[in-house]
mmCIF file of C-alpha atoms in Angstrom:
data_model
loop_
_atom_site.group_PDB
_atom_site.id
_atom_site.type_symbol
_atom_site.label_atom_id
_atom_site.label_comp_id
_atom_site.label_asym_id
_atom_site.label_seq_id
_atom_site.Cartn_x
_atom_site.Cartn_y
_atom_site.Cartn_z
ATOM 1 C CA UNK C 1 -41.249 -16.222 8.005
ATOM 2 C CA UNK C 2 -41.579 -12.947 9.896
ATOM 3 C CA UNK C 3 -41.237 -9.849 7.740
ATOM 4 C CA UNK C 4 -40.192 -6.345 8.749
ATOM 5 C CA UNK C 5 -40.544 -2.951 7.080
ATOM 6 C CA UNK C 6 -37.610 -1.497 5.134
ATOM 7 C CA UNK C 7 -37.543 1.923 6.733
ATOM 8 C CA UNK C 8 -35.604 4.979 5.565
ATOM 9 C CA UNK C 9 -33.114 4.440 8.423
ATOM 10 C CA UNK C 10 -32.455 0.868 7.281
ATOM 11 C CA UNK C 11 -31.926 1.987 3.686
ATOM 12 C CA UNK C 12 -29.479 4.661 4.804
ATOM 13 C CA UNK C 13 -27.559 2.164 6.934
ATOM 14 C CA UNK C 14 -27.329 -0.350 4.090
ATOM 15 C CA UNK C 15 -25.942 2.324 1.765
ATOM 16 C CA UNK C 16 -23.503 3.576 4.406
ATOM 17 C CA UNK C 17 -22.218 0.091 5.211
ATOM 18 C CA UNK C 18 -21.604 -0.659 1.553
ATOM 19 C CA UNK C 19 -19.779 2.635 1.015
ATOM 20 C CA UNK C 20 -17.610 2.314 4.138
ATOM 21 C CA UNK C 21 -16.709 -1.322 3.536
ATOM 22 C CA UNK C 22 -16.150 -1.095 -0.204
ATOM 23 C CA UNK C 23 -18.012 -4.418 -0.468
ATOM 24 C CA UNK C 24 -21.080 -4.751 -2.675
ATOM 25 C CA UNK C 25 -24.014 -7.129 -2.153
ATOM 26 C CA UNK C 26 -22.548 -9.808 -4.441
ATOM 27 C CA UNK C 27 -19.175 -9.781 -2.703
ATOM 28 C CA UNK C 28 -20.865 -9.796 0.694
ATOM 29 C CA UNK C 29 -22.652 -13.058 -0.128
ATOM 30 C CA UNK C 30 -19.822 -14.710 -2.063
ATOM 31 C CA UNK C 31 -18.278 -17.678 -0.297
ATOM 32 C CA UNK C 32 -20.586 -17.494 2.737
ATOM 33 C CA UNK C 33 -22.014 -20.842 3.827
ATOM 34 C CA UNK C 34 -24.726 -19.607 6.179
ATOM 35 C CA UNK C 35 -26.642 -17.337 3.793
ATOM 36 C CA UNK C 36 -30.355 -17.521 4.622
ATOM 37 C CA UNK C 37 -32.338 -19.456 2.028
ATOM 38 C CA UNK C 38 -33.639 -17.240 -0.779
ATOM 39 C CA UNK C 39 -31.274 -14.337 -0.105
ATOM 40 C CA UNK C 40 -29.357 -13.028 -3.111
ATOM 41 C CA UNK C 41 -27.802 -9.768 -4.267
ATOM 42 C CA UNK C 42 -30.987 -8.792 -6.100
ATOM 43 C CA UNK C 43 -32.874 -8.929 -2.819
ATOM 44 C CA UNK C 44 -30.395 -6.540 -1.184
ATOM 45 C CA UNK C 45 -30.478 -4.166 -4.165
ATOM 46 C CA UNK C 46 -34.272 -4.158 -3.896
ATOM 47 C CA UNK C 47 -34.063 -3.070 -0.261
ATOM 48 C CA UNK C 48 -31.589 -0.301 -1.066
ATOM 49 C CA UNK C 49 -33.656 0.998 -3.983
ATOM 50 C CA UNK C 50 -36.856 0.682 -1.934
ATOM 51 C CA UNK C 51 -38.526 -1.246 -4.712
ATOM 52 C CA UNK C 52 -39.256 -3.807 -1.995
ATOM 53 C CA UNK C 53 -41.000 -2.477 1.092
ATOM 54 C CA UNK C 54 -40.511 -5.425 3.466
ATOM 55 C CA UNK C 55 -37.863 -8.051 4.128
ATOM 56 C CA UNK C 56 -37.630 -11.369 5.871
ATOM 57 C CA UNK C 57 -36.247 -10.599 9.319
ATOM 58 C CA UNK C 58 -33.615 -13.365 9.209
ATOM 59 C CA UNK C 59 -32.302 -12.147 5.823
ATOM 60 C CA UNK C 60 -32.108 -8.490 6.843
ATOM 61 C CA UNK C 61 -30.431 -9.249 10.177
ATOM 62 C CA UNK C 62 -27.878 -11.490 8.446
ATOM 63 C CA UNK C 63 -26.976 -8.792 5.893
ATOM 64 C CA UNK C 64 -26.646 -6.043 8.505
ATOM 65 C CA UNK C 65 -24.530 -8.251 10.775
ATOM 66 C CA UNK C 66 -22.138 -9.311 7.971
ATOM 67 C CA UNK C 67 -21.735 -5.769 6.598
ATOM 68 C CA UNK C 68 -21.053 -4.373 10.084
ATOM 69 C CA UNK C 69 -18.281 -6.958 10.506
ATOM 70 C CA UNK C 70 -16.425 -5.859 7.371
ATOM 71 C CA UNK C 71 -13.404 -3.652 8.081
ATOM 72 C CA UNK C 72 -14.084 -0.107 6.792
ATOM 73 C CA UNK C 73 -12.186 1.268 3.799
ATOM 74 C CA UNK C 74 -10.951 4.865 4.030
ATOM 75 C CA UNK C 75 -9.288 7.366 1.705
ATOM 76 C CA UNK C 76 -5.519 7.725 1.770
ATOM 77 C CA UNK C 77 -5.433 11.511 1.834
ATOM 78 C CA UNK C 78 -2.479 13.726 0.826
ATOM 79 C CA UNK C 79 -2.037 14.540 4.516
ATOM 80 C CA UNK C 80 -1.682 10.851 5.391
ATOM 81 C CA UNK C 81 0.789 10.343 2.544
ATOM 82 C CA UNK C 82 2.910 13.225 3.831
ATOM 83 C CA UNK C 83 2.932 11.764 7.324
ATOM 84 C CA UNK C 84 3.927 8.297 6.126
ATOM 85 C CA UNK C 85 6.720 9.753 3.983
ATOM 86 C CA UNK C 86 7.970 11.911 6.858
ATOM 87 C CA UNK C 87 7.915 8.997 9.291
ATOM 88 C CA UNK C 88 9.793 6.748 6.859
ATOM 89 C CA UNK C 89 12.473 9.420 6.523
ATOM 90 C CA UNK C 90 12.626 9.974 10.281
ATOM 91 C CA UNK C 91 12.952 6.305 11.153
ATOM 92 C CA UNK C 92 15.005 5.279 8.135
ATOM 93 C CA UNK C 93 13.067 2.010 7.885
ATOM 94 C CA UNK C 94 11.749 0.539 4.666
ATOM 95 C CA UNK C 95 8.167 -0.585 4.058
ATOM 96 C CA UNK C 96 9.320 -4.208 4.345
ATOM 97 C CA UNK C 97 10.955 -3.597 7.727
ATOM 98 C CA UNK C 98 7.893 -1.630 8.798
ATOM 99 C CA UNK C 99 5.480 -4.464 8.043
ATOM 100 C CA UNK C 100 7.728 -6.872 9.937
ATOM 101 C CA UNK C 101 7.211 -4.714 13.055
ATOM 102 C CA UNK C 102 3.435 -5.211 13.021
ATOM 103 C CA UNK C 103 2.440 -8.031 15.373
ATOM 104 C CA UNK C 104 0.233 -9.886 14.900
ATOM 105 C CA UNK C 105 0.480 -9.662 11.085
ATOM 106 C CA UNK C 106 -2.584 -8.403 9.248
ATOM 107 C CA UNK C 107 -4.088 -10.263 6.328
ATOM 108 C CA UNK C 108 -3.093 -8.784 2.923
ATOM 109 C CA UNK C 109 -0.960 -6.017 4.448
ATOM 110 C CA UNK C 110 2.245 -6.094 2.406
ATOM 111 C CA UNK C 111 5.138 -3.677 1.846
ATOM 112 C CA UNK C 112 4.068 -3.086 -1.758
ATOM 113 C CA UNK C 113 0.717 -1.792 -0.540
ATOM 114 C CA UNK C 114 2.383 0.861 1.617
ATOM 115 C CA UNK C 115 4.505 1.860 -1.383
ATOM 116 C CA UNK C 116 1.406 2.293 -3.536
ATOM 117 C CA UNK C 117 -0.194 4.519 -0.896
ATOM 118 C CA UNK C 118 2.878 6.756 -0.882
ATOM 119 C CA UNK C 119 3.047 6.864 -4.688
ATOM 120 C CA UNK C 120 -0.669 7.664 -4.895
ATOM 121 C CA UNK C 121 -1.464 4.693 -7.129
ATOM 122 C CA UNK C 122 -3.768 3.211 -4.469
ATOM 123 C CA UNK C 123 -6.228 5.780 -3.148
ATOM 124 C CA UNK C 124 -7.945 3.772 -0.400
ATOM 125 C CA UNK C 125 -6.900 1.509 2.449
ATOM 126 C CA UNK C 126 -8.477 -0.801 4.959
ATOM 127 C CA UNK C 127 -8.810 1.128 8.197
ATOM 128 C CA UNK C 128 -6.987 -1.555 10.198
ATOM 129 C CA UNK C 129 -4.117 -1.592 7.671
ATOM 130 C CA UNK C 130 -3.682 2.168 7.794
ATOM 131 C CA UNK C 131 -3.958 2.325 11.589
ATOM 132 C CA UNK C 132 -1.375 -0.429 12.048
ATOM 133 C CA UNK C 133 1.115 1.241 9.698
ATOM 134 C CA UNK C 134 0.757 4.658 11.326
ATOM 135 C CA UNK C 135 0.969 3.213 14.850
ATOM 136 C CA UNK C 136 4.139 1.270 13.980
ATOM 137 C CA UNK C 137 5.757 4.323 12.395
ATOM 138 C CA UNK C 138 4.871 6.713 15.211
ATOM 139 C CA UNK C 139 6.488 4.541 17.892
ATOM 140 C CA UNK C 140 9.554 3.610 15.849
ATOM 141 C CA UNK C 141 12.761 5.319 17.023
ATOM 142 C CA UNK C 142 14.670 7.880 14.991
ATOM 143 C CA UNK C 143 17.228 6.459 12.602
ATOM 144 C CA UNK C 144 20.705 6.340 14.047
ATOM 145 C CA UNK C 145 23.058 8.665 12.211
ATOM 146 C CA UNK C 146 25.494 6.855 9.972
ATOM 147 C CA UNK C 147 28.936 8.059 9.140
ATOM 148 C CA UNK C 148 29.112 9.428 5.621
ATOM 149 C CA UNK C 149 31.853 8.128 3.399
ATOM 150 C CA UNK C 150 33.456 11.013 1.607
ATOM 151 C CA UNK C 151 33.934 10.842 -2.138
ATOM 152 C CA UNK C 152 37.598 11.293 -3.032
ATOM 153 C CA UNK C 153 38.791 12.107 -6.522
ATOM 154 C CA UNK C 154 37.158 13.054 -9.781
ATOM 155 C CA UNK C 155 35.434 11.123 -12.493
ATOM 156 C CA UNK C 156 33.495 11.871 -15.642
ATOM 157 C CA UNK C 157 30.280 12.372 -13.645
ATOM 158 C CA UNK C 158 30.913 15.905 -12.467
ATOM 159 C CA UNK C 159 27.328 16.536 -11.354
ATOM 160 C CA UNK C 160 26.836 14.782 -8.037
ATOM 161 C CA UNK C 161 23.962 14.602 -5.564
ATOM 162 C CA UNK C 162 24.251 14.892 -1.812
ATOM 163 C CA UNK C 163 23.084 11.453 -0.716
ATOM 164 C CA UNK C 164 20.482 11.557 2.055
ATOM 165 C CA UNK C 165 17.778 9.303 3.510
ATOM 166 C CA UNK C 166 15.210 10.483 0.955
ATOM 167 C CA UNK C 167 17.407 9.323 -1.943
ATOM 168 C CA UNK C 168 18.118 5.997 -0.269
ATOM 169 C CA UNK C 169 14.475 5.355 0.606
ATOM 170 C CA UNK C 170 13.435 6.152 -2.990
ATOM 171 C CA UNK C 171 15.634 3.272 -4.153
ATOM 172 C CA UNK C 172 14.454 0.873 -1.450
ATOM 173 C CA UNK C 173 10.789 1.676 -2.094
ATOM 174 C CA UNK C 174 11.086 0.853 -5.788
ATOM 175 C CA UNK C 175 13.051 -2.324 -5.104
ATOM 176 C CA UNK C 176 10.374 -3.526 -2.705
ATOM 177 C CA UNK C 177 7.467 -2.421 -4.904
ATOM 178 C CA UNK C 178 8.768 -4.366 -7.898
ATOM 179 C CA UNK C 179 10.357 -7.252 -6.002
ATOM 180 C CA UNK C 180 13.305 -6.923 -8.402
ATOM 181 C CA UNK C 181 16.888 -6.658 -7.196
ATOM 182 C CA UNK C 182 19.341 -4.271 -8.824
ATOM 183 C CA UNK C 183 21.277 -7.092 -10.481
ATOM 184 C CA UNK C 184 18.085 -8.522 -12.006
ATOM 185 C CA UNK C 185 16.956 -5.119 -13.219
ATOM 186 C CA UNK C 186 20.227 -4.384 -15.018
ATOM 187 C CA UNK C 187 20.707 -7.881 -16.423
ATOM 188 C CA UNK C 188 17.204 -8.857 -17.513
ATOM 189 C CA UNK C 189 15.221 -5.662 -18.015
ATOM 190 C CA UNK C 190 17.794 -3.196 -19.287
ATOM 191 C CA UNK C 191 20.468 -5.333 -20.922
ATOM 192 C CA UNK C 192 22.383 -3.179 -23.372
ATOM 193 C CA UNK C 193 20.793 0.033 -22.076
ATOM 194 C CA UNK C 194 22.651 0.480 -18.783
ATOM 195 C CA UNK C 195 24.766 3.665 -18.609
ATOM 196 C CA UNK C 196 28.493 3.052 -18.671
ATOM 197 C CA UNK C 197 29.946 2.929 -15.180
ATOM 198 C CA UNK C 198 26.743 1.704 -13.486
ATOM 199 C CA UNK C 199 26.540 -1.774 -11.991
ATOM 200 C CA UNK C 200 24.599 -3.628 -9.306
ATOM 201 C CA UNK C 201 27.445 -3.341 -6.818
ATOM 202 C CA UNK C 202 27.358 0.438 -7.094
ATOM 203 C CA UNK C 203 23.593 0.556 -6.458
ATOM 204 C CA UNK C 204 23.998 -1.779 -3.465
ATOM 205 C CA UNK C 205 26.725 0.488 -2.087
ATOM 206 C CA UNK C 206 24.435 3.504 -2.363
ATOM 207 C CA UNK C 207 21.752 1.738 -0.326
ATOM 208 C CA UNK C 208 23.961 0.053 2.259
ATOM 209 C CA UNK C 209 27.064 2.224 2.680
ATOM 210 C CA UNK C 210 25.526 5.715 2.833
ATOM 211 C CA UNK C 211 27.985 7.586 0.610
ATOM 212 C CA UNK C 212 28.385 11.325 0.872
ATOM 213 C CA UNK C 213 27.531 11.955 -2.786
ATOM 214 C CA UNK C 214 26.475 9.892 -5.791
ATOM 215 C CA UNK C 215 26.739 10.517 -9.556
ATOM 216 C CA UNK C 216 23.517 12.336 -10.428
ATOM 217 C CA UNK C 217 23.236 10.835 -13.916
ATOM 218 C CA UNK C 218 23.555 7.252 -12.706
ATOM 219 C CA UNK C 219 21.334 7.684 -9.670
ATOM 220 C CA UNK C 220 18.551 9.383 -11.638
ATOM 221 C CA UNK C 221 18.683 6.717 -14.334
ATOM 222 C CA UNK C 222 18.435 3.959 -11.696
ATOM 223 C CA UNK C 223 15.390 5.435 -9.969
ATOM 224 C CA UNK C 224 13.621 6.074 -13.279
ATOM 225 C CA UNK C 225 14.404 2.546 -14.498
ATOM 226 C CA UNK C 226 13.005 0.924 -11.354
ATOM 227 C CA UNK C 227 9.903 3.138 -11.440
ATOM 228 C CA UNK C 228 9.171 2.039 -14.994
ATOM 229 C CA UNK C 229 8.836 -1.599 -13.898
ATOM 230 C CA UNK C 230 5.451 -3.022 -12.802
ATOM 231 C CA UNK C 231 4.404 -3.876 -9.267
ATOM 232 C CA UNK C 232 5.489 -7.276 -8.009
ATOM 233 C CA UNK C 233 1.912 -8.432 -7.494
ATOM 234 C CA UNK C 234 -1.247 -6.732 -8.768
ATOM 235 C CA UNK C 235 -3.566 -9.243 -7.077
ATOM 236 C CA UNK C 236 -4.336 -7.354 -3.886
#
């Protein structure tokens, strides 16, 4: 088998490809059916560490080709988070509706992933995922203004919040992140702990009917309760 020298340029490219892809030698080989005979993760580590000075040409070319084909992984910076948040507010669409706009669908791109970017719990993203989300948001039209329903009368909740898109989206984001509806949350997760006067119908009305104001105590409790629940699916 022909052998080639492991030059400094090759070492640097191997390290760069691993860093950009987020895929290590073991993961690169896992599940592949056309791996050249004798190639394993130890071989690749040896090239990178320069403890091995030459490589079989077919093995090296296979590794470089496979690593170059992996979609790069990039950082989700604070600037990107701000843009995604601003675009969600501008368009009034939820992460679930946003993902539905992306055609063709991308593998493993789910609404919960977008939510985790915004919340800062996931710090990196596949480049194609991030590009698709930003492209879909940037071309989406502005949200159509909805008529506010004025609150008439008084109740025991004297402190009220002006209800805007940011408050509505905060509720929708947590509902989609957890995969738990308001009725399920109140009935199964917080039975006996729900503030008096709060029910699933009220939360649904906040999201769907765009009221002018909402009781601050009940709204704040609802957001905090949803945020305390785990993600719908950790296996991403």
